[in-house]
XYZ file of C-alpha atoms in Angstrom:
573
model
C -12.831 13.486 -18.454
C -10.737 10.166 -18.637
C -9.960 9.753 -22.327
C -12.009 6.527 -23.635
C -8.874 3.637 -24.286
C -7.190 2.709 -27.277
C -4.249 1.101 -27.294
C -3.873 0.022 -30.612
C -0.643 -1.222 -31.875
C 0.417 -0.759 -35.971
C 2.839 -2.970 -35.881
C 2.468 -6.564 -36.133
C 4.183 -8.472 -32.927
C 4.345 -12.534 -32.687
C 3.189 -15.096 -30.559
C 4.883 -15.667 -27.731
C 4.056 -18.928 -25.747
C 4.263 -18.776 -22.004
C 7.481 -21.158 -21.875
C 9.762 -18.352 -24.283
C 8.649 -15.138 -21.776
C 9.428 -17.827 -18.549
C 13.047 -17.933 -20.490
C 12.957 -14.266 -21.033
C 12.490 -13.992 -17.117
C 14.791 -16.881 -16.473
C 17.992 -14.541 -18.267
C 16.919 -11.396 -16.076
C 15.203 -10.161 -18.284
C 11.839 -7.638 -16.621
C 9.214 -8.884 -18.590
C 5.310 -7.588 -17.843
C 1.964 -8.297 -19.950
C -0.658 -5.223 -20.384
C -3.970 -5.715 -22.802
C -2.078 -9.114 -24.461
C 0.783 -8.010 -25.360
C 4.306 -8.515 -23.849
C 6.409 -5.997 -22.097
C 10.481 -6.156 -21.775
C 10.600 -2.873 -19.330
C 14.178 -3.168 -18.531
C 15.527 0.425 -20.199
C 12.611 1.482 -18.470
C 13.580 0.562 -15.151
C 15.968 3.653 -14.412
C 13.195 6.526 -15.823
C 10.481 5.139 -13.807
C 9.135 8.001 -11.450
C 7.609 5.912 -9.413
C 10.864 3.373 -8.103
C 11.995 0.378 -10.393
C 10.849 -1.735 -6.936
C 6.960 -1.022 -8.425
C 7.703 -2.835 -11.366
C 9.372 -5.500 -10.140
C 6.206 -7.161 -8.794
C 4.756 -6.469 -11.935
C 7.694 -9.205 -13.969
C 5.905 -12.426 -15.140
C 1.976 -11.015 -14.581
C -0.252 -9.571 -16.567
C -0.801 -6.019 -14.809
C -3.239 -4.234 -16.864
C -5.011 -3.103 -13.962
C -2.336 -2.382 -11.926
C -0.778 -0.456 -14.973
C -4.740 1.601 -15.917
C -5.597 2.213 -11.683
C -2.227 4.051 -11.600
C -1.037 5.457 -14.570
C -2.470 8.406 -17.185
C -2.975 7.342 -21.103
C -0.054 9.048 -21.496
C 1.907 6.528 -19.604
C -0.019 3.632 -21.257
C 0.483 4.897 -24.139
C 4.294 5.030 -23.528
C 4.641 1.982 -22.195
C 3.616 0.238 -25.714
C 7.464 1.442 -27.170
C 8.001 -1.392 -25.188
C 6.068 -4.326 -27.050
C 8.629 -7.506 -27.742
C 5.216 -9.542 -28.637
C 2.278 -10.600 -27.576
C -0.140 -12.942 -26.104
C -2.700 -15.238 -27.341
C -5.750 -16.310 -24.582
C -5.683 -15.838 -20.896
C -2.427 -15.172 -18.892
C -1.923 -17.664 -15.667
C 0.610 -15.146 -14.008
C 3.678 -16.044 -12.533
C 5.397 -15.472 -9.593
C 7.976 -12.294 -9.889
C 11.230 -12.792 -9.133
C 11.691 -9.810 -5.969
C 8.957 -12.309 -4.179
C 11.146 -15.614 -4.524
C 9.994 -16.711 -8.574
C 12.013 -19.289 -9.440
C 12.553 -18.853 -13.401
C 14.282 -21.195 -15.598
C 14.750 -21.341 -19.735
C 12.401 -24.375 -21.240
C 13.559 -26.503 -23.995
C 10.659 -26.648 -26.553
C 10.395 -29.873 -25.709
C 9.787 -30.240 -22.084
C 7.927 -27.112 -21.778
C 4.800 -27.394 -20.058
C 1.755 -25.618 -20.948
C 0.236 -23.046 -19.464
C -2.114 -24.335 -16.894
C 0.221 -27.127 -16.442
C 2.986 -25.707 -13.688
C 0.213 -24.410 -11.224
C -2.801 -25.304 -9.518
C -5.273 -24.511 -7.018
C -2.995 -25.046 -4.386
C -0.812 -22.858 -5.214
C -3.003 -20.202 -6.363
C -4.486 -19.735 -2.506
C -0.688 -19.812 -1.887
C 0.529 -22.706 -0.728
C 3.227 -24.352 -2.793
C 6.193 -22.054 -2.880
C 5.831 -19.916 0.227
C 3.677 -19.152 3.095
C 2.478 -16.584 4.510
C -0.185 -14.480 7.107
C -3.597 -13.662 6.619
C -5.683 -11.859 9.447
C -8.887 -13.136 10.328
C -12.053 -10.916 9.834
C -12.898 -8.819 13.011
C -16.074 -8.817 14.851
C -16.547 -5.400 14.419
C -16.253 -5.246 10.592
C -19.448 -3.938 8.885
C -19.756 -6.026 5.813
C -22.489 -4.427 3.028
C -25.499 -6.634 3.826
C -26.264 -10.372 4.186
C -26.700 -10.500 -0.244
C -22.866 -10.033 -0.248
C -21.836 -13.224 -0.134
C -18.814 -15.432 -1.059
C -18.522 -16.989 -5.178
C -16.658 -20.506 -4.909
C -16.798 -21.769 -8.188
C -15.052 -24.891 -6.792
C -16.720 -26.056 -3.405
C -14.170 -28.104 -2.632
C -11.956 -27.243 -0.094
C -7.885 -27.454 -1.000
C -6.684 -25.629 1.886
C -8.746 -28.342 4.472
C -6.993 -30.863 2.019
C -3.120 -29.497 2.417
C -3.595 -29.139 6.561
C -4.509 -32.569 7.994
C -5.010 -30.947 11.335
C -7.190 -28.776 9.941
C -7.041 -24.919 11.411
C -4.419 -24.522 14.759
C -6.553 -22.132 17.655
C -3.354 -20.401 19.638
C -4.954 -21.864 22.783
C -3.835 -25.618 21.346
C -0.586 -24.872 19.742
C 2.198 -25.650 22.793
C 0.073 -29.133 24.202
C -1.819 -30.932 20.381
C 0.856 -29.529 17.509
C 4.149 -31.114 16.882
C 6.829 -28.466 16.866
C 9.204 -31.439 15.390
C 6.892 -31.103 11.782
C 5.445 -27.769 11.851
C 6.212 -24.327 13.460
C 4.195 -22.235 15.652
C 3.827 -19.638 12.794
C 3.555 -22.214 9.670
C 0.430 -22.986 12.502
C -0.471 -19.673 12.079
C 0.145 -19.247 8.463
C -2.554 -22.095 6.796
C -5.152 -21.443 9.547
C -5.196 -17.345 8.527
C -5.310 -18.052 5.044
C -8.068 -20.524 5.459
C -9.769 -17.719 7.542
C -9.582 -15.959 4.250
C -10.204 -18.979 1.866
C -13.487 -18.367 3.311
C -14.305 -15.310 2.617
C -12.912 -14.764 -0.793
C -14.365 -15.933 -3.913
C -11.559 -19.155 -4.733
C -8.082 -17.754 -5.997
C -8.454 -19.376 -9.626
C -8.119 -18.418 -13.346
C -11.820 -18.701 -14.564
C -12.733 -17.084 -10.892
C -10.500 -14.279 -11.102
C -11.400 -13.427 -14.402
C -15.140 -13.249 -13.764
C -14.047 -10.636 -10.978
C -11.198 -8.787 -13.265
C -14.310 -8.493 -16.096
C -16.924 -7.261 -13.361
C -14.102 -4.618 -12.545
C -13.305 -3.464 -15.705
C -16.880 -3.002 -16.035
C -16.995 -0.987 -13.168
C -13.528 1.366 -14.770
C -15.706 1.869 -17.367
C -18.897 3.315 -15.336
C -16.717 6.197 -13.748
C -15.207 6.916 -16.603
C -19.079 7.362 -17.932
C -20.407 8.728 -15.747
C -17.553 11.561 -15.228
C -15.688 10.411 -11.724
C -12.474 11.309 -13.176
C -13.286 14.988 -13.935
C -11.991 17.266 -10.935
C -13.711 20.082 -9.329
C -12.765 23.748 -9.103
C -15.083 24.538 -6.441
C -14.257 21.540 -4.439
C -10.250 23.113 -4.316
C -11.109 26.743 -4.209
C -12.912 25.470 0.005
C -9.676 23.642 0.383
C -6.844 26.310 -0.464
C -9.689 28.871 1.424
C -8.567 26.524 4.654
C -5.087 26.399 3.714
C -4.936 29.966 3.462
C -7.026 30.419 6.508
C -5.195 28.146 9.156
C -1.649 29.088 7.513
C -2.474 32.753 8.355
C -3.596 32.044 12.066
C -0.802 30.998 12.213
C 1.381 33.723 11.383
C -1.366 35.570 13.229
C -0.560 33.805 16.597
C 2.631 34.232 15.605
C 2.982 37.455 15.891
C 0.634 38.465 19.097
C 2.745 35.485 20.829
C 0.281 32.797 21.409
C 2.840 30.502 20.339
C 0.818 27.137 21.354
C -2.140 28.490 19.325
C 0.024 29.211 16.256
C 1.444 25.813 16.636
C -1.320 24.444 16.507
C -2.649 25.910 13.495
C 0.713 25.124 11.768
C -0.261 21.220 12.287
C -3.522 21.626 11.161
C -2.126 23.262 7.903
C 0.772 21.164 7.477
C -2.539 18.061 8.539
C -4.835 19.273 5.597
C -1.926 19.830 2.961
C -1.007 16.067 2.972
C -4.434 15.414 1.755
C -3.324 18.278 -1.458
C 0.297 16.315 -1.310
C -1.897 12.392 -2.047
C -4.051 14.294 -4.848
C -1.341 14.848 -6.844
C 1.375 12.630 -6.292
C -1.795 10.500 -7.509
C -2.492 12.745 -11.177
C -5.786 13.769 -9.343
C -5.983 17.178 -9.560
C -5.432 18.036 -13.803
C -4.250 14.305 -14.236
C -0.761 15.557 -16.154
C 2.159 14.205 -14.498
C 4.142 17.093 -15.023
C 1.915 19.640 -13.173
C 0.358 17.380 -10.054
C 3.970 16.306 -9.843
C 4.568 20.457 -9.419
C 1.700 21.008 -7.394
C 2.487 18.107 -5.234
C 6.601 18.831 -4.507
C 5.253 22.707 -3.738
C 2.839 21.581 -0.989
C 4.941 18.399 0.537
C 8.583 19.869 0.377
C 8.139 23.970 0.032
C 5.718 23.999 2.693
C 6.246 20.864 4.573
C 9.270 19.389 4.304
C 9.112 16.152 3.504
C 10.059 14.731 0.346
C 7.380 13.625 -2.485
C 9.825 11.596 -3.997
C 10.533 9.541 -1.862
C 6.224 9.037 -0.671
C 5.410 8.132 -4.370
C 8.041 5.264 -4.747
C 7.412 3.912 -1.474
C 3.444 5.307 -2.171
C 3.734 2.607 -5.560
C 4.779 -0.405 -3.881
C 2.315 0.161 -1.352
C -1.062 0.254 -3.887
C 0.641 -2.713 -6.026
C 1.532 -5.083 -2.976
C -0.590 -3.730 -0.376
C -0.119 -5.419 3.193
C 2.334 -7.796 1.978
C 4.828 -7.945 5.492
C 7.946 -8.643 2.880
C 7.052 -5.981 0.587
C 4.690 -3.159 1.335
C 6.479 -0.413 3.301
C 3.486 1.098 4.730
C 3.640 -1.687 7.051
C 7.230 -2.602 7.662
C 7.741 -1.049 11.278
C 9.724 -3.425 13.086
C 10.897 -3.086 15.699
C 7.677 -0.869 16.566
C 4.822 -2.627 15.094
C 3.763 -5.924 13.714
C 0.520 -6.580 12.141
C 1.625 -8.841 10.961
C 2.928 -13.093 12.819
C 5.247 -13.315 9.139
C 7.130 -10.372 11.294
C 8.000 -12.357 13.794
C 10.043 -14.765 11.882
C 12.366 -12.147 10.717
C 11.194 -11.543 6.751
C 13.598 -9.553 4.666
C 12.481 -6.591 3.378
C 12.132 -6.466 -0.557
C 11.425 -2.509 -0.234
C 13.687 -1.733 2.181
C 16.562 -4.797 1.140
C 17.504 -5.974 4.664
C 15.890 -8.518 7.243
C 13.625 -7.326 9.414
C 14.666 -8.338 12.756
C 12.910 -9.896 15.467
C 15.511 -9.652 18.001
C 16.015 -8.671 21.521
C 14.303 -4.999 21.139
C 11.329 -5.605 19.213
C 10.078 -9.070 21.453
C 10.165 -6.090 24.268
C 8.339 -3.490 21.735
C 6.027 -5.616 20.549
C 4.788 -6.793 24.027
C 3.635 -3.407 24.280
C 3.096 -2.102 20.571
C -0.878 -1.665 22.482
C -0.220 1.028 23.940
C 2.768 2.513 22.286
C 0.591 2.440 19.493
C -0.678 6.137 19.993
C 2.297 7.572 21.214
C 4.156 6.897 18.882
C 2.543 8.231 15.729
C 1.815 11.162 17.316
C 5.590 11.197 16.580
C 5.576 10.111 12.882
C 6.373 13.623 11.414
C 10.014 13.272 12.130
C 10.407 10.077 11.199
C 9.341 11.476 7.978
C 12.239 13.449 7.961
C 14.761 10.976 8.061
C 12.714 9.113 5.198
C 12.724 11.893 2.606
C 16.338 13.223 3.430
C 17.342 9.479 2.823
C 16.107 9.554 -0.280
C 17.311 12.279 -1.219
C 20.402 12.560 0.197
C 20.583 8.888 -1.511
C 19.165 9.576 -4.953
C 16.951 7.065 -4.714
C 14.886 8.888 -7.140
C 14.813 8.490 -11.000
C 18.202 10.181 -12.121
C 17.445 10.223 -16.242
C 13.653 10.202 -17.480
C 10.719 13.226 -17.681
C 11.050 12.781 -13.603
C 15.226 13.601 -13.465
C 14.593 16.933 -12.722
C 12.136 17.289 -9.498
C 14.936 16.054 -7.937
C 16.757 19.660 -8.118
C 13.286 20.920 -7.068
C 13.012 19.203 -4.400
C 16.429 20.137 -2.834
C 15.227 23.558 -3.457
C 12.381 22.734 -1.372
C 14.083 21.303 1.660
C 16.274 24.100 1.410
C 13.235 26.457 1.455
C 11.266 24.878 3.926
C 14.019 24.937 6.722
C 15.012 28.192 5.552
C 11.439 30.000 6.645
C 9.994 27.145 8.919
C 13.886 26.385 11.172
C 15.053 30.179 10.594
C 12.542 32.173 9.776
C 10.026 30.620 12.872
C 12.005 28.899 15.625
C 15.206 30.475 15.336
C 13.734 34.000 14.247
C 10.295 34.436 15.987
C 10.194 32.380 19.027
C 11.917 33.758 22.294
C 13.932 30.833 24.050
C 14.911 27.119 23.288
C 11.917 26.485 25.291
C 9.356 27.950 23.925
C 10.697 26.574 20.652
C 10.711 23.008 22.202
C 6.911 23.794 22.104
C 6.893 24.705 18.937
C 7.939 22.046 17.597
C 6.329 19.269 19.339
C 3.138 21.123 19.124
C 2.941 21.598 15.398
C 3.907 17.579 14.624
C 1.621 16.200 17.350
C -1.560 18.225 16.223
C -0.867 17.036 12.669
C -0.501 13.297 13.425
C -4.302 12.480 14.013
C -3.044 11.617 9.675
C -0.844 8.896 10.965
C -3.814 7.411 12.646
C -5.645 7.460 9.142
C -3.020 6.899 6.841
C -2.857 2.689 8.991
C -6.398 2.541 10.020
C -7.160 1.162 6.486
C -4.758 -1.260 6.643
C -3.392 -2.441 9.940
C -6.308 -4.645 10.229
C -7.065 -6.572 6.900
C -6.080 -9.261 6.106
C -1.535 -9.587 5.262
C -2.152 -12.763 3.612
C -0.389 -13.905 -0.112
C -3.510 -15.891 -1.585
C -0.983 -15.713 -4.989
C 0.629 -14.691 -7.929
C -3.635 -15.495 -9.628
C -5.613 -12.996 -7.459
C -6.861 -10.348 -9.139
C -5.770 -6.295 -8.342
C -9.250 -5.940 -7.489
C -9.767 -8.700 -5.015
C -6.214 -8.342 -3.785
C -7.246 -4.375 -2.997
C -10.321 -4.934 -1.405
C -9.255 -7.672 0.906
C -6.230 -5.604 1.978
C -8.211 -2.512 2.774
C -11.952 -1.453 4.876
C -12.948 1.899 4.362
C -14.067 4.152 7.397
C -17.888 5.888 7.282
C -18.387 9.338 8.640
C -21.119 11.795 7.506
C -19.987 13.568 4.346
C -19.648 17.182 6.365
C -16.854 15.067 8.203
C -14.892 14.755 4.572
C -12.492 17.401 5.239
C -10.789 15.766 8.366
C -10.308 12.632 6.952
C -9.310 14.044 2.845
C -10.623 11.421 1.469
C -8.330 8.514 3.562
C -11.425 7.297 4.414
C -12.565 5.950 1.354
C -9.109 4.164 1.072
C -10.801 0.731 -0.613
C -12.367 2.977 -2.927
C -9.637 4.430 -3.804
C -7.144 1.232 -3.817
C -9.266 0.749 -6.786
C -8.740 4.067 -8.473
C -6.251 5.770 -7.139
C -6.630 8.610 -9.455
C -9.909 9.318 -9.248
C -9.566 12.973 -6.693
C -11.006 12.860 -3.579
C -14.335 14.747 -3.829
C -15.826 12.258 -6.668
C -15.088 9.010 -4.193
C -18.556 9.773 -1.966
C -19.843 9.029 -4.905
C -17.656 6.446 -6.101
C -18.621 4.212 -3.435
C -22.298 3.290 -4.264
C -21.383 1.854 -7.408
C -18.047 0.030 -5.743
C -20.452 -1.487 -3.588
C -22.433 -2.515 -6.411
C -19.842 -4.421 -7.777
C -19.005 -6.088 -4.608
C -22.507 -7.618 -4.058
C -22.067 -8.914 -7.907
C -18.461 -10.389 -7.521
C -18.946 -11.880 -3.985
C -16.442 -9.648 -2.671
C -16.889 -8.339 1.480
C -16.488 -4.766 1.240
C -15.468 -3.583 4.843
C -16.443 -0.805 6.075
C -16.067 0.153 9.292
C -17.160 3.358 12.007
C -14.514 5.181 12.811
C -14.058 4.033 17.047
C -14.475 0.309 15.374
C -12.011 0.214 13.073
C -9.578 1.551 15.912
C -10.360 -0.554 18.316
C -9.965 -3.188 15.153
C -6.418 -2.185 14.910
C -5.482 -2.190 18.343
C -7.488 -5.679 18.230
C -4.126 -6.443 15.983
C -1.524 -5.289 17.531
C -2.795 -7.187 20.420
C -3.714 -10.440 18.510
C 0.166 -10.171 17.181
C 1.555 -8.776 21.292
C -0.534 -12.961 22.495
C 1.616 -14.263 19.457
C 4.597 -13.432 20.084
C 4.387 -14.896 23.947
C 2.992 -17.905 22.448
C 6.222 -18.112 20.388
C 8.675 -17.713 22.379
C 6.817 -20.397 25.317
C 7.109 -22.435 21.754
C 10.797 -21.477 21.179
C 11.546 -22.612 25.153
C 9.609 -26.005 25.041
C 11.742 -27.169 21.926
C 15.136 -25.645 24.276
C 13.652 -27.928 27.185
C 13.512 -30.957 25.088
C 16.498 -30.611 23.746
C 18.408 -29.635 26.582
C 16.624 -33.366 27.758
C 17.512 -34.851 24.946
C 21.566 -33.949 25.549
C 21.067 -34.756 28.923
C 20.119 -38.638 27.765
C 22.731 -38.463 25.469
């Protein structure tokens, strides 16, 4: 069971002002707030097992909920080694530098108060930079009619900032003044407005209420023993893995190669769920033990890097569905789930511009039709990402996770020895059979990729500002998939992604038990709980892809209109 938290620090630390903290960040220091303590985590960046990007997205913010959700009790205690001070009262989050936050050191005489340098418009993401969100799908199932929106201030800030009101796509070319606002900006404002209507307002008092209720929910999760791992459940899981793998070998011996490949694909599909649990320390809650389990499953048996997955996945859990930050929705030029990707955004994860180039313009036009075929080959891309991570040594080179690279490299050698040499080369008779075996095994495991993206592709991609609470952001950007309990093994816990994002370290066999508590929490704070059926969820994803395709077509017409106007003006000159 998750132990009770006790983060008492014996030393007396100085009380730091918001301006002092901002000045440190302006000098390049990596400052994070945790339980009213000010942490300077610069020394920890090279050691952080989850990668440096996850930490950088927390700079200048109160990361208490993110830290508790993603880290063990021991890790939380370790962080307190980096305390340099304390804060008093509620903290108004800065926008982290990696997300575009601009800092300068203030003199005490000119420094604004901690609440003076942002307003409600900034809180809902209108000052600074704009971003996109998705309109809610009609197939979304809200818990019931009692899940209503809470608005601490009924005043519509966003409507005040947009004098023309929300712009419909069909009106844009005719009515929008292209000289003053771009088509993408218009979509951004419209979709932020839609999100602002559905969710509690993003100001400090309202979000602090959400935070308090979420922390109370976490205490209920702990008290009800939902962090306890079910050994019986994992015994059944392991019997399934062994059964599929054994059937693969048996069919291989009897030369039923296609059926053998099918069983291997089922083995990989099921084992990924175990690797996911281990990567989140959801099995033993011990970092080293769970990591070794994850590497054995992912690298030795699956040929994929657990270290790559953790670096990628931790960022995904912190900035879920942010087009320029979340690598899980950055699939240009193959897919785009937000119109903002049509503006050639720079990815802060990959440190490169996601070009909306000629190739993207062609592929995004047909993305509703290429979605499933491309996902069928997703495992090949995971090999590429895994080797990129391992060969470039992107993981920690020092600290408790440094030795995992060597174990992963051994795992990769082992995988390609048993699969590449032992099965493909030695046990299969010819090139065509080898090709069939590879394709069938890899495509059989591909429903996993559908499950991974299903809970996010149709949800909001809006940035509502740095004051939005962790809990609200997770529920706004993630949906759950409804299925009967007897099908839980097929989804592997991924059908409860919203609950998992709130409590990543809760073992997946307890997520269904936690669902009732999360539903009650959503009703209490007025956050819609999105629950789709599997088919409805897939329709919503295809609908989102189609919507972005239409937006891309309209954008092209807008650009043609601007070009024609420019030609006319040049002719008059």
